[in-house]
Amino acid sequence: ISESGSKHAAQNGAAHSTSTEPPAARPNVGNKVTVVLGAQWGDEGKGKVVDLLAQDADIVCRCQGGNNAGHTVVVDSVEYDFHLLPSGIINPKVTAFIGNGVVIHLPGLFEEADKNVRKGKSLVGWDKRLIISDRAHIAGHSQETI
């Protein structure tokens, strides 16, 4: 219960604990969401923040953008480059989502995955841990020529 929730309970005569101990963790229950949002035109350091946060995440999501920008993640002295794949997918315990607002250049997505898999074992099994929205925007070579 938040501090204000505790005060509300006390005002209504409900019993509450005055212990300073944190509540016991509930195993296997995800109840925390962290959003990294940029308010400029990129190059804000979002990738570095996401890399740190994704180490403890169960789920990561890329919500918008395309493969025109990217960032590098270093794991065990190996540099991985990400443009479309959510960089948190490098954690083998993570399920990664690509959302509705992402423009997915399919050849680029598979090239990126293949290059990163060849660099090290961190991306092994990425295809079983990636979920792509059926409303994401798909682009291929024909869109490049237009």
JSON list of N, CA and C in Angstrom, two decimals, residues 23-62:
[
{"chain": "A", "resi": 23, "resn": "PRO", "atom": "N", "xyz": [7.04, -5.05, 1.89]},
{"chain": "A", "resi": 23, "resn": "PRO", "atom": "CA", "xyz": [6.18, -6.22, 1.78]},
{"chain": "A", "resi": 23, "resn": "PRO", "atom": "C", "xyz": [6.94, -7.37, 1.11]},
{"chain": "A", "resi": 24, "resn": "ALA", "atom": "N", "xyz": [6.55, -8.57, 1.44]},
{"chain": "A", "resi": 24, "resn": "ALA", "atom": "CA", "xyz": [7.21, -9.75, 0.86]},
{"chain": "A", "resi": 24, "resn": "ALA", "atom": "C", "xyz": [6.98, -9.76, -0.65]},
{"chain": "A", "resi": 25, "resn": "ALA", "atom": "N", "xyz": [8.01, -10.13, -1.38]},
{"chain": "A", "resi": 25, "resn": "ALA", "atom": "CA", "xyz": [7.90, -10.19, -2.84]},
{"chain": "A", "resi": 25, "resn": "ALA", "atom": "C", "xyz": [6.99, -11.35, -3.23]},
{"chain": "A", "resi": 26, "resn": "ARG", "atom": "N", "xyz": [6.22, -11.13, -4.28]},
{"chain": "A", "resi": 26, "resn": "ARG", "atom": "CA", "xyz": [5.36, -12.17, -4.81]},
{"chain": "A", "resi": 26, "resn": "ARG", "atom": "C", "xyz": [6.08, -12.80, -6.00]},
{"chain": "A", "resi": 27, "resn": "PRO", "atom": "N", "xyz": [6.53, -14.03, -5.87]},
{"chain": "A", "resi": 27, "resn": "PRO", "atom": "CA", "xyz": [7.30, -14.64, -6.97]},
{"chain": "A", "resi": 27, "resn": "PRO", "atom": "C", "xyz": [6.44, -14.81, -8.22]},
{"chain": "A", "resi": 28, "resn": "ASN", "atom": "N", "xyz": [7.09, -14.64, -9.36]},
{"chain": "A", "resi": 28, "resn": "ASN", "atom": "CA", "xyz": [6.46, -14.85, -10.66]},
{"chain": "A", "resi": 28, "resn": "ASN", "atom": "C", "xyz": [5.29, -13.92, -10.94]},
{"chain": "A", "resi": 29, "resn": "VAL", "atom": "N", "xyz": [5.23, -12.80, -10.27]},
{"chain": "A", "resi": 29, "resn": "VAL", "atom": "CA", "xyz": [4.17, -11.84, -10.55]},
{"chain": "A", "resi": 29, "resn": "VAL", "atom": "C", "xyz": [4.82, -10.56, -11.04]},
{"chain": "A", "resi": 30, "resn": "GLY", "atom": "N", "xyz": [4.56, -10.21, -12.29]},
{"chain": "A", "resi": 30, "resn": "GLY", "atom": "CA", "xyz": [5.11, -8.99, -12.84]},
{"chain": "A", "resi": 30, "resn": "GLY", "atom": "C", "xyz": [4.16, -7.83, -12.59]},
{"chain": "A", "resi": 31, "resn": "ASN", "atom": "N", "xyz": [4.61, -6.87, -11.86]},
{"chain": "A", "resi": 31, "resn": "ASN", "atom": "CA", "xyz": [3.74, -5.75, -11.56]},
{"chain": "A", "resi": 31, "resn": "ASN", "atom": "C", "xyz": [4.47, -4.42, -11.67]},
{"chain": "A", "resi": 32, "resn": "LYS", "atom": "N", "xyz": [5.59, -4.39, -12.36]},
{"chain": "A", "resi": 32, "resn": "LYS", "atom": "CA", "xyz": [6.35, -3.16, -12.48]},
{"chain": "A", "resi": 32, "resn": "LYS", "atom": "C", "xyz": [6.58, -2.88, -13.96]},
{"chain": "A", "resi": 33, "resn": "VAL", "atom": "N", "xyz": [6.29, -1.67, -14.37]},
{"chain": "A", "resi": 33, "resn": "VAL", "atom": "CA", "xyz": [6.50, -1.25, -15.75]},
{"chain": "A", "resi": 33, "resn": "VAL", "atom": "C", "xyz": [7.44, -0.06, -15.75]},
{"chain": "A", "resi": 34, "resn": "THR", "atom": "N", "xyz": [8.46, -0.11, -16.56]},
{"chain": "A", "resi": 34, "resn": "THR", "atom": "CA", "xyz": [9.38, 1.01, -16.72]},
{"chain": "A", "resi": 34, "resn": "THR", "atom": "C", "xyz": [9.33, 1.43, -18.18]},
{"chain": "A", "resi": 35, "resn": "VAL", "atom": "N", "xyz": [9.10, 2.71, -18.41]},
{"chain": "A", "resi": 35, "resn": "VAL", "atom": "CA", "xyz": [9.02, 3.24, -19.77]},
{"chain": "A", "resi": 35, "resn": "VAL", "atom": "C", "xyz": [10.20, 4.17, -19.99]},
{"chain": "A", "resi": 36, "resn": "VAL", "atom": "N", "xyz": [10.90, 3.99, -21.09]},
{"chain": "A", "resi": 36, "resn": "VAL", "atom": "CA", "xyz": [11.97, 4.90, -21.49]},
{"chain": "A", "resi": 36, "resn": "VAL", "atom": "C", "xyz": [11.44, 5.63, -22.72]},
{"chain": "A", "resi": 37, "resn": "LEU", "atom": "N", "xyz": [11.29, 6.93, -22.58]},
{"chain": "A", "resi": 37, "resn": "LEU", "atom": "CA", "xyz": [10.66, 7.75, -23.61]},
{"chain": "A", "resi": 37, "resn": "LEU", "atom": "C", "xyz": [11.55, 8.91, -23.97]},
{"chain": "A", "resi": 38, "resn": "GLY", "atom": "N", "xyz": [11.76, 9.12, -25.24]},
{"chain": "A", "resi": 38, "resn": "GLY", "atom": "CA", "xyz": [12.57, 10.25, -25.69]},
{"chain": "A", "resi": 38, "resn": "GLY", "atom": "C", "xyz": [11.69, 11.44, -26.02]},
{"chain": "A", "resi": 39, "resn": "ALA", "atom": "N", "xyz": [12.15, 12.61, -25.68]},
{"chain": "A", "resi": 39, "resn": "ALA", "atom": "CA", "xyz": [11.39, 13.83, -25.95]},
{"chain": "A", "resi": 39, "resn": "ALA", "atom": "C", "xyz": [12.12, 14.74, -26.92]},
{"chain": "A", "resi": 40, "resn": "GLN", "atom": "N", "xyz": [13.15, 14.23, -27.57]},
{"chain": "A", "resi": 40, "resn": "GLN", "atom": "CA", "xyz": [13.89, 15.00, -28.56]},
{"chain": "A", "resi": 40, "resn": "GLN", "atom": "C", "xyz": [13.90, 14.23, -29.86]},
{"chain": "A", "resi": 41, "resn": "TRP", "atom": "N", "xyz": [14.82, 14.53, -30.73]},
{"chain": "A", "resi": 41, "resn": "TRP", "atom": "CA", "xyz": [14.90, 13.89, -32.03]},
{"chain": "A", "resi": 41, "resn": "TRP", "atom": "C", "xyz": [15.90, 12.75, -32.04]},
{"chain": "A", "resi": 42, "resn": "GLY", "atom": "N", "xyz": [16.06, 12.06, -30.95]},
{"chain": "A", "resi": 42, "resn": "GLY", "atom": "CA", "xyz": [16.98, 10.93, -30.89]},
{"chain": "A", "resi": 42, "resn": "GLY", "atom": "C", "xyz": [18.31, 11.31, -30.28]},
{"chain": "A", "resi": 43, "resn": "ASP", "atom": "N", "xyz": [19.23, 10.37, -30.27]},
{"chain": "A", "resi": 43, "resn": "ASP", "atom": "CA", "xyz": [20.56, 10.56, -29.70]},
{"chain": "A", "resi": 43, "resn": "ASP", "atom": "C", "xyz": [20.52, 11.09, -28.28]},
{"chain": "A", "resi": 44, "resn": "GLU", "atom": "N", "xyz": [19.56, 10.60, -27.51]},
{"chain": "A", "resi": 44, "resn": "GLU", "atom": "CA", "xyz": [19.40, 11.06, -26.13]},
{"chain": "A", "resi": 44, "resn": "GLU", "atom": "C", "xyz": [20.03, 10.10, -25.12]},
{"chain": "A", "resi": 45, "resn": "GLY", "atom": "N", "xyz": [20.47, 8.97, -25.58]},
{"chain": "A", "resi": 45, "resn": "GLY", "atom": "CA", "xyz": [21.02, 7.97, -24.68]},
{"chain": "A", "resi": 45, "resn": "GLY", "atom": "C", "xyz": [20.00, 6.96, -24.21]},
{"chain": "A", "resi": 46, "resn": "LYS", "atom": "N", "xyz": [18.86, 6.89, -24.89]},
{"chain": "A", "resi": 46, "resn": "LYS", "atom": "CA", "xyz": [17.83, 5.92, -24.49]},
{"chain": "A", "resi": 46, "resn": "LYS", "atom": "C", "xyz": [18.36, 4.49, -24.53]},
{"chain": "A", "resi": 47, "resn": "GLY", "atom": "N", "xyz": [19.15, 4.18, -25.54]},
{"chain": "A", "resi": 47, "resn": "GLY", "atom": "CA", "xyz": [19.66, 2.82, -25.69]},
{"chain": "A", "resi": 47, "resn": "GLY", "atom": "C", "xyz": [20.48, 2.36, -24.51]},
{"chain": "A", "resi": 48, "resn": "LYS", "atom": "N", "xyz": [21.30, 3.25, -23.96]},
{"chain": "A", "resi": 48, "resn": "LYS", "atom": "CA", "xyz": [22.12, 2.89, -22.80]},
{"chain": "A", "resi": 48, "resn": "LYS", "atom": "C", "xyz": [21.25, 2.64, -21.58]},
{"chain": "A", "resi": 49, "resn": "VAL", "atom": "N", "xyz": [20.22, 3.46, -21.42]},
{"chain": "A", "resi": 49, "resn": "VAL", "atom": "CA", "xyz": [19.31, 3.28, -20.28]},
{"chain": "A", "resi": 49, "resn": "VAL", "atom": "C", "xyz": [18.55, 1.96, -20.43]},
{"chain": "A", "resi": 50, "resn": "VAL", "atom": "N", "xyz": [18.05, 1.71, -21.63]},
{"chain": "A", "resi": 50, "resn": "VAL", "atom": "CA", "xyz": [17.32, 0.46, -21.87]},
{"chain": "A", "resi": 50, "resn": "VAL", "atom": "C", "xyz": [18.21, -0.74, -21.63]},
{"chain": "A", "resi": 51, "resn": "ASP", "atom": "N", "xyz": [19.45, -0.66, -22.07]},
{"chain": "A", "resi": 51, "resn": "ASP", "atom": "CA", "xyz": [20.39, -1.77, -21.86]},
{"chain": "A", "resi": 51, "resn": "ASP", "atom": "C", "xyz": [20.53, -2.08, -20.37]},
{"chain": "A", "resi": 52, "resn": "LEU", "atom": "N", "xyz": [20.64, -1.08, -19.54]},
{"chain": "A", "resi": 52, "resn": "LEU", "atom": "CA", "xyz": [20.76, -1.30, -18.10]},
{"chain": "A", "resi": 52, "resn": "LEU", "atom": "C", "xyz": [19.48, -1.88, -17.51]},
{"chain": "A", "resi": 53, "resn": "LEU", "atom": "N", "xyz": [18.34, -1.33, -17.90]},
{"chain": "A", "resi": 53, "resn": "LEU", "atom": "CA", "xyz": [17.07, -1.78, -17.35]},
{"chain": "A", "resi": 53, "resn": "LEU", "atom": "C", "xyz": [16.69, -3.19, -17.83]},
{"chain": "A", "resi": 54, "resn": "ALA", "atom": "N", "xyz": [17.06, -3.52, -19.06]},
{"chain": "A", "resi": 54, "resn": "ALA", "atom": "CA", "xyz": [16.66, -4.81, -19.65]},
{"chain": "A", "resi": 54, "resn": "ALA", "atom": "C", "xyz": [17.34, -5.99, -18.97]},
{"chain": "A", "resi": 55, "resn": "GLN", "atom": "N", "xyz": [18.40, -5.74, -18.24]},
{"chain": "A", "resi": 55, "resn": "GLN", "atom": "CA", "xyz": [19.09, -6.83, -17.55]},
{"chain": "A", "resi": 55, "resn": "GLN", "atom": "C", "xyz": [18.20, -7.51, -16.52]},
{"chain": "A", "resi": 56, "resn": "ASP", "atom": "N", "xyz": [17.23, -6.77, -15.99]},
{"chain": "A", "resi": 56, "resn": "ASP", "atom": "CA", "xyz": [16.32, -7.31, -14.98]},
{"chain": "A", "resi": 56, "resn": "ASP", "atom": "C", "xyz": [14.89, -7.44, -15.49]},
{"chain": "A", "resi": 57, "resn": "ALA", "atom": "N", "xyz": [14.67, -7.27, -16.78]},
{"chain": "A", "resi": 57, "resn": "ALA", "atom": "CA", "xyz": [13.32, -7.27, -17.34]},
{"chain": "A", "resi": 57, "resn": "ALA", "atom": "C", "xyz": [12.88, -8.67, -17.75]},
{"chain": "A", "resi": 58, "resn": "ASP", "atom": "N", "xyz": [11.58, -8.85, -17.78]},
{"chain": "A", "resi": 58, "resn": "ASP", "atom": "CA", "xyz": [10.99, -10.07, -18.33]},
{"chain": "A", "resi": 58, "resn": "ASP", "atom": "C", "xyz": [10.53, -9.84, -19.76]},
{"chain": "A", "resi": 59, "resn": "ILE", "atom": "N", "xyz": [10.11, -8.61, -20.04]},
{"chain": "A", "resi": 59, "resn": "ILE", "atom": "CA", "xyz": [9.55, -8.24, -21.34]},
{"chain": "A", "resi": 59, "resn": "ILE", "atom": "C", "xyz": [10.14, -6.90, -21.75]},
{"chain": "A", "resi": 60, "resn": "VAL", "atom": "N", "xyz": [10.51, -6.79, -23.02]},
{"chain": "A", "resi": 60, "resn": "VAL", "atom": "CA", "xyz": [10.93, -5.50, -23.58]},
{"chain": "A", "resi": 60, "resn": "VAL", "atom": "C", "xyz": [10.12, -5.26, -24.84]},
{"chain": "A", "resi": 61, "resn": "CYS", "atom": "N", "xyz": [9.94, -4.00, -25.18]},
{"chain": "A", "resi": 61, "resn": "CYS", "atom": "CA", "xyz": [9.11, -3.66, -26.33]},
{"chain": "A", "resi": 61, "resn": "CYS", "atom": "C", "xyz": [9.69, -2.48, -27.08]},
{"chain": "A", "resi": 62, "resn": "ARG", "atom": "N", "xyz": [9.70, -2.59, -28.38]},
{"chain": "A", "resi": 62, "resn": "ARG", "atom": "CA", "xyz": [10.03, -1.46, -29.25]},
{"chain": "A", "resi": 62, "resn": "ARG", "atom": "C", "xyz": [8.70, -0.99, -29.80]}
]
